[in-house]
Short mmCIF file of C-alpha atoms in Angstrom, two decimals:
data_model
loop_
_atom_site.label_atom_id
_atom_site.label_comp_id
_atom_site.label_asym_id
_atom_site.label_seq_id
_atom_site.Cartn_x
_atom_site.Cartn_y
_atom_site.Cartn_z
CA MET A 14 4.25 109.00 -55.55
CA SER A 15 5.02 112.63 -56.43
CA ASP A 16 5.34 113.83 -60.02
CA THR A 17 9.07 114.37 -59.54
CA ALA A 18 9.59 110.84 -58.19
CA LEU A 19 7.49 109.35 -61.01
CA GLU A 20 9.55 111.20 -63.62
CA ALA A 21 12.73 109.88 -62.04
CA VAL A 22 11.41 106.32 -62.25
CA LEU A 23 10.42 106.74 -65.89
CA ARG A 24 13.88 108.07 -66.75
CA HIS A 25 15.24 104.73 -65.58
CA ASP A 26 12.80 102.69 -67.66
CA ARG A 27 15.62 100.74 -69.35
CA ALA A 28 16.93 99.55 -65.98
CA ILE A 29 13.41 98.69 -64.82
CA VAL A 30 12.61 96.71 -67.95
CA THR A 31 15.97 94.93 -67.82
CA ALA A 32 15.42 93.98 -64.18
CA ALA A 33 11.93 92.71 -64.98
CA LEU A 34 13.20 90.58 -67.89
CA VAL A 35 15.99 89.13 -65.76
CA ALA A 36 13.55 88.35 -62.96
CA VAL A 37 11.14 86.60 -65.35
CA ALA A 38 13.92 84.54 -66.93
CA VAL A 39 15.50 83.59 -63.60
CA LEU A 40 12.20 82.53 -62.06
CA ALA A 41 11.30 80.47 -65.11
CA TRP A 42 14.69 78.74 -65.22
CA ALA A 43 14.58 78.12 -61.47
CA TYR A 44 11.24 76.36 -61.92
CA VAL A 45 12.56 74.28 -64.81
CA LEU A 46 15.66 73.27 -62.85
CA TRP A 47 13.59 72.34 -59.80
CA LEU A 48 11.18 70.34 -61.92
CA ALA A 49 13.98 68.52 -63.75
CA ALA A 50 15.72 67.64 -60.47
CA ASP A 51 12.49 66.48 -58.86
CA MET A 52 11.58 64.28 -61.83
CA ALA A 53 15.09 62.80 -62.01
CA MET A 54 15.17 61.64 -58.38
CA PRO A 55 13.24 58.37 -58.77
CA THR A 56 15.32 57.22 -61.76
CA ALA A 57 18.59 58.37 -60.24
CA SER A 58 18.15 56.22 -57.18
CA ALA A 59 16.74 53.23 -58.99
CA PRO A 60 16.89 53.22 -62.79
CA GLY A 61 13.67 51.92 -64.23
CA ALA A 62 11.79 52.63 -61.02
CA ASP A 63 8.02 52.88 -61.21
CA MET A 64 7.36 56.46 -62.31
CA ALA A 65 3.73 56.11 -61.39
CA GLY A 66 4.69 56.58 -57.77
CA MET A 67 6.00 60.07 -58.34
CA ASP A 68 3.83 62.76 -56.79
CA MET A 69 4.33 66.17 -58.36
CA ALA A 70 2.38 69.00 -56.79
CA GLY A 71 -0.19 66.49 -55.61
CA MET A 72 -0.55 64.86 -59.05
CA ASP A 73 0.40 61.46 -60.37
CA MET A 74 2.83 62.71 -63.00
CA GLY A 75 4.22 59.31 -63.89
CA ALA A 76 1.10 58.53 -65.88
CA ALA A 77 1.55 61.72 -67.87
CA ILE A 78 5.20 61.44 -68.79
CA ALA A 79 5.94 57.75 -69.19
CA PRO A 80 4.51 55.33 -71.74
CA GLY A 81 2.52 52.35 -70.64
CA PHE A 82 0.78 54.02 -67.72
CA GLN A 83 -2.82 55.13 -67.29
CA ALA A 84 -4.35 57.77 -69.55
CA TRP A 85 -3.84 61.43 -68.82
CA THR A 86 -6.28 63.19 -66.53
CA PRO A 87 -7.21 66.88 -67.00
CA ALA A 88 -4.85 67.66 -64.09
CA ASP A 89 -2.00 65.88 -65.88
CA PHE A 90 -2.65 67.87 -69.06
CA ALA A 91 -2.77 71.13 -67.08
CA PHE A 92 0.49 70.36 -65.31
CA ILE A 93 2.34 69.43 -68.51
CA PHE A 94 0.98 72.57 -70.18
CA ALA A 95 2.24 74.68 -67.28
CA MET A 96 5.63 72.99 -67.56
CA TRP A 97 5.87 73.81 -71.27
CA ALA A 98 4.65 77.39 -70.80
CA VAL A 99 7.18 78.18 -68.07
CA MET A 100 9.95 76.51 -70.06
CA MET A 101 9.12 78.62 -73.13
CA VAL A 102 9.23 81.79 -71.03
CA GLY A 103 12.66 80.85 -69.70
CA MET A 104 14.03 79.92 -73.12
CA MET A 105 12.64 82.85 -75.13
CA THR A 106 12.97 85.80 -72.76
CA PRO A 107 16.75 86.30 -73.30
CA SER A 108 16.40 86.31 -77.08
CA VAL A 109 13.54 88.83 -77.11
CA ALA A 110 15.23 91.14 -74.59
CA PRO A 111 16.84 93.41 -77.26
CA MET A 112 13.45 94.01 -78.88
CA VAL A 113 11.73 94.67 -75.55
CA LEU A 114 14.44 97.13 -74.48
CA LEU A 115 14.27 98.92 -77.82
CA TYR A 116 10.49 99.14 -77.53
CA ALA A 117 10.80 100.69 -74.06
CA GLY A 118 13.48 103.11 -75.26
CA VAL A 119 11.44 104.30 -78.23
CA GLY A 120 8.44 104.74 -76.00
CA ARG A 121 10.44 106.79 -73.54
CA LYS A 122 11.76 109.11 -76.24
CA ALA A 123 8.33 109.52 -77.75
CA GLN A 124 6.87 110.03 -74.27
CA ALA A 125 3.77 108.25 -75.49
CA SER A 126 1.16 109.02 -72.87
CA GLY A 127 4.02 108.99 -70.36
CA ARG A 128 3.60 105.22 -70.01
CA PRO A 129 6.51 103.49 -71.78
CA ILE A 130 6.84 100.87 -69.04
CA ALA A 131 3.15 99.94 -69.06
CA SER A 132 3.07 99.73 -72.86
CA THR A 133 6.25 97.62 -72.87
CA ALA A 134 4.68 95.26 -70.35
CA TRP A 135 1.70 94.78 -72.67
CA PHE A 136 4.03 94.20 -75.62
CA PHE A 137 5.97 91.53 -73.69
CA THR A 138 2.70 89.95 -72.57
CA GLY A 139 1.53 89.68 -76.19
CA TYR A 140 4.83 88.07 -77.15
CA LEU A 141 4.54 85.49 -74.38
CA LEU A 142 0.92 84.72 -75.28
CA VAL A 143 2.15 83.32 -78.59
CA TRP A 144 4.45 80.91 -76.78
CA VAL A 145 1.71 79.99 -74.33
CA ALA A 146 -0.41 79.03 -77.34
CA PHE A 147 2.51 77.01 -78.67
CA SER A 148 2.70 75.28 -75.28
CA ILE A 149 -0.83 73.99 -75.77
CA ALA A 150 0.19 72.45 -79.09
CA ALA A 151 3.37 71.02 -77.55
CA THR A 152 1.34 69.48 -74.73
CA GLY A 153 -0.96 67.90 -77.29
CA ALA A 154 2.06 66.51 -79.15
CA GLN A 155 3.42 65.06 -75.93
CA TRP A 156 0.06 63.47 -75.17
CA LEU A 157 0.00 61.90 -78.64
CA LEU A 158 3.56 60.56 -78.36
CA THR A 159 2.80 59.21 -74.89
CA SER A 160 -0.38 57.48 -76.05
CA LEU A 161 1.62 55.84 -78.85
CA SER A 162 4.27 54.72 -76.32
CA LEU A 163 6.92 56.76 -78.13
CA LEU A 164 8.21 58.66 -75.07
CA SER A 165 10.55 57.40 -72.38
CA PRO A 166 10.14 58.32 -68.69
CA VAL A 167 12.51 61.27 -69.26
CA MET A 168 10.18 62.59 -71.97
CA ALA A 169 12.50 61.84 -74.89
CA THR A 170 11.44 59.72 -77.82
CA ASN A 171 12.36 56.06 -77.41
CA SER A 172 12.14 55.55 -81.17
CA THR A 173 15.37 56.04 -83.09
CA VAL A 174 13.38 56.42 -86.29
CA VAL A 175 11.16 59.16 -84.86
CA GLY A 176 14.18 60.94 -83.38
CA GLY A 177 16.00 60.80 -86.70
CA LEU A 178 13.00 62.09 -88.64
CA VAL A 179 12.50 65.00 -86.23
CA LEU A 180 16.16 65.97 -86.53
CA ILE A 181 16.03 65.83 -90.33
CA ALA A 182 12.78 67.84 -90.46
CA ALA A 183 14.16 70.49 -88.08
CA GLY A 184 17.41 70.65 -90.03
CA LEU A 185 15.67 71.09 -93.36
CA TYR A 186 13.39 73.79 -91.93
CA GLN A 187 16.48 75.78 -90.98
CA TRP A 188 17.11 76.21 -94.73
CA THR A 189 13.58 77.18 -95.77
CA PRO A 190 12.55 80.66 -97.00
CA MET A 191 10.00 80.88 -94.16
CA LYS A 192 12.74 80.42 -91.60
CA GLY A 193 14.74 83.14 -93.31
CA VAL A 194 11.85 85.61 -93.42
CA CYS A 195 10.93 85.09 -89.78
CA LEU A 196 14.54 85.20 -88.60
CA ARG A 197 15.19 88.52 -90.36
CA GLN A 198 12.24 90.03 -88.50
CA CYS A 199 13.77 88.89 -85.22
CA GLN A 200 17.36 89.90 -86.03
CA ALA A 201 16.55 93.55 -86.75
CA PRO A 202 14.41 95.02 -83.95
CA ILE A 203 14.73 98.59 -85.26
CA ALA A 204 13.61 97.59 -88.75
CA PHE A 205 10.75 95.53 -87.33
CA LEU A 206 9.57 98.43 -85.20
CA ALA A 207 9.78 100.88 -88.10
CA SER A 208 8.11 98.63 -90.66
CA HIS A 209 5.19 97.62 -88.44
CA GLY A 210 3.95 100.99 -87.27
CA GLY A 211 6.30 101.87 -84.42
CA PHE A 212 5.58 102.22 -80.71
CA ARG A 213 2.00 101.72 -79.53
CA SER A 214 0.93 103.74 -76.52
CA ASP A 215 -2.43 102.01 -75.96
CA SER A 216 -2.48 98.66 -74.17
CA LEU A 217 -4.44 96.78 -76.86
CA GLY A 218 -2.19 98.07 -79.62
CA ALA A 219 0.93 97.13 -77.68
CA LEU A 220 -0.51 93.67 -76.96
CA ARG A 221 -1.26 93.08 -80.65
CA PHE A 222 2.20 94.32 -81.62
CA GLY A 223 3.75 91.85 -79.18
CA ILE A 224 1.64 89.04 -80.63
CA LYS A 225 2.81 89.97 -84.13
CA HIS A 226 6.46 89.86 -83.09
CA GLY A 227 5.85 86.61 -81.22
CA ALA A 228 4.31 85.07 -84.34
CA TYR A 229 7.48 85.79 -86.33
CA CYS A 230 9.54 84.38 -83.47
CA LEU A 231 7.40 81.24 -83.43
CA GLY A 232 7.86 80.85 -87.17
CA CYS A 233 11.58 81.10 -86.62
CA CYS A 234 11.94 78.72 -83.68
CA TRP A 235 9.12 76.16 -83.55
CA ALA A 236 11.15 73.43 -85.27
CA LEU A 237 13.98 73.89 -82.78
CA MET A 238 11.52 73.39 -79.94
CA ALA A 239 10.46 70.08 -81.49
CA LEU A 240 14.00 68.89 -80.80
CA LEU A 241 13.09 68.77 -77.11
CA PHE A 242 11.31 65.50 -77.87
CA VAL A 243 14.61 64.12 -79.19
CA GLY A 244 16.95 65.08 -76.36
CA GLY A 245 14.39 65.09 -73.55
CA VAL A 246 11.81 67.68 -72.55
CA MET A 247 13.33 67.85 -69.06
CA ASN A 248 16.98 67.47 -70.13
CA VAL A 249 18.37 70.73 -68.77
CA LEU A 250 21.52 70.67 -70.92
CA TRP A 251 19.43 70.06 -74.03
CA ILE A 252 17.05 72.89 -73.08
CA ALA A 253 19.97 75.24 -72.47
CA GLY A 254 21.62 74.25 -75.75
CA ILE A 255 18.49 75.04 -77.76
CA ALA A 256 18.00 78.33 -75.90
CA ILE A 257 21.59 79.33 -76.67
CA LEU A 258 21.15 78.44 -80.34
CA VAL A 259 18.01 80.58 -80.51
CA LEU A 260 19.85 83.47 -78.85
CA LEU A 261 22.80 83.19 -81.25
CA GLU A 262 20.56 83.06 -84.31
CA LYS A 263 18.80 86.27 -83.29
CA THR A 264 21.65 88.36 -81.92
CA VAL A 265 24.85 87.39 -83.77
CA PRO A 266 25.03 89.33 -87.08
CA THR A 267 25.77 86.41 -89.41
CA GLY A 268 22.54 86.41 -91.40
CA GLN A 269 21.52 82.85 -92.26
CA LEU A 270 24.91 81.29 -91.49
CA ILE A 271 24.16 79.95 -88.00
CA PRO A 272 20.77 78.38 -88.85
CA ARG A 273 22.15 76.81 -92.01
CA ILE A 274 25.17 75.32 -90.29
CA SER A 275 23.06 74.05 -87.39
CA GLY A 276 20.43 72.77 -89.84
CA ALA A 277 23.00 70.80 -91.80
CA LEU A 278 24.35 69.26 -88.59
CA MET A 279 20.82 68.33 -87.47
CA ALA A 280 20.04 66.68 -90.79
CA ILE A 281 23.34 64.75 -90.73
CA ALA A 282 22.64 63.57 -87.17
CA GLY A 283 19.14 62.52 -88.19
CA VAL A 284 20.40 60.52 -91.15
CA TRP A 285 23.01 58.88 -88.91
CA LEU A 286 20.27 57.81 -86.48
CA LEU A 287 18.13 56.39 -89.27
CA VAL A 288 21.06 54.47 -90.75
CA GLY A 289 21.83 53.06 -87.31
CA ALA A 290 18.20 52.05 -86.86
CA PHE A 291 18.25 49.93 -90.00
#
């Protein structure tokens, strides 16, 4: 590629980054939708059908997602981890897009080493690494709930008490100072960039910067992700609802209003479930 052509590409870095983010989100959501549809087929045709007969990518996934079946194999754990990781990418990419685009724009104006796109890619990779790490913890939580026979075949808790307690805990967390601190870091990309050293031209620096932003995002959203065990890990409407809530919290300029309203509603719903259970 000639120098003139390369300069023309770099001048369109915002469009390139936007296209890349859209492609990542679309591919991740397409995988989640395919997986949800494939897992739903046995129960749709015959409710209560034996999930152990389901073959997903050559694996016996019924044992991994439904209580009362054989213990997880390493392949089961790897598959469930991959499911969580891809789902987190699909859910979190839209909400981090403003920060990623700002990072690319600042890099372009600074002309840092002439590589704003490469540095932005490293930043985004660091951000996603945090959610990949979270996916390992989520997979472990799913394994624990499955071993205790607390998950249904659709990967939602079959215990009203557990569901109520998770809702209450998530609702209360929405009101905590930690939630507020982390959310403010996510709501103001310009302030975050300015207060944490600005654009990083080197790959390792950009990666670390992405991890730092991802850590704040995790602190903001981890409790909301726990709600997947209440509504169903593969319930597409539930997944979309949580993703939309995350996006609204980060992009709508209402401060703490949205998390506090949603937190109060979660806590009320949790109390209602507990009252119904007893």
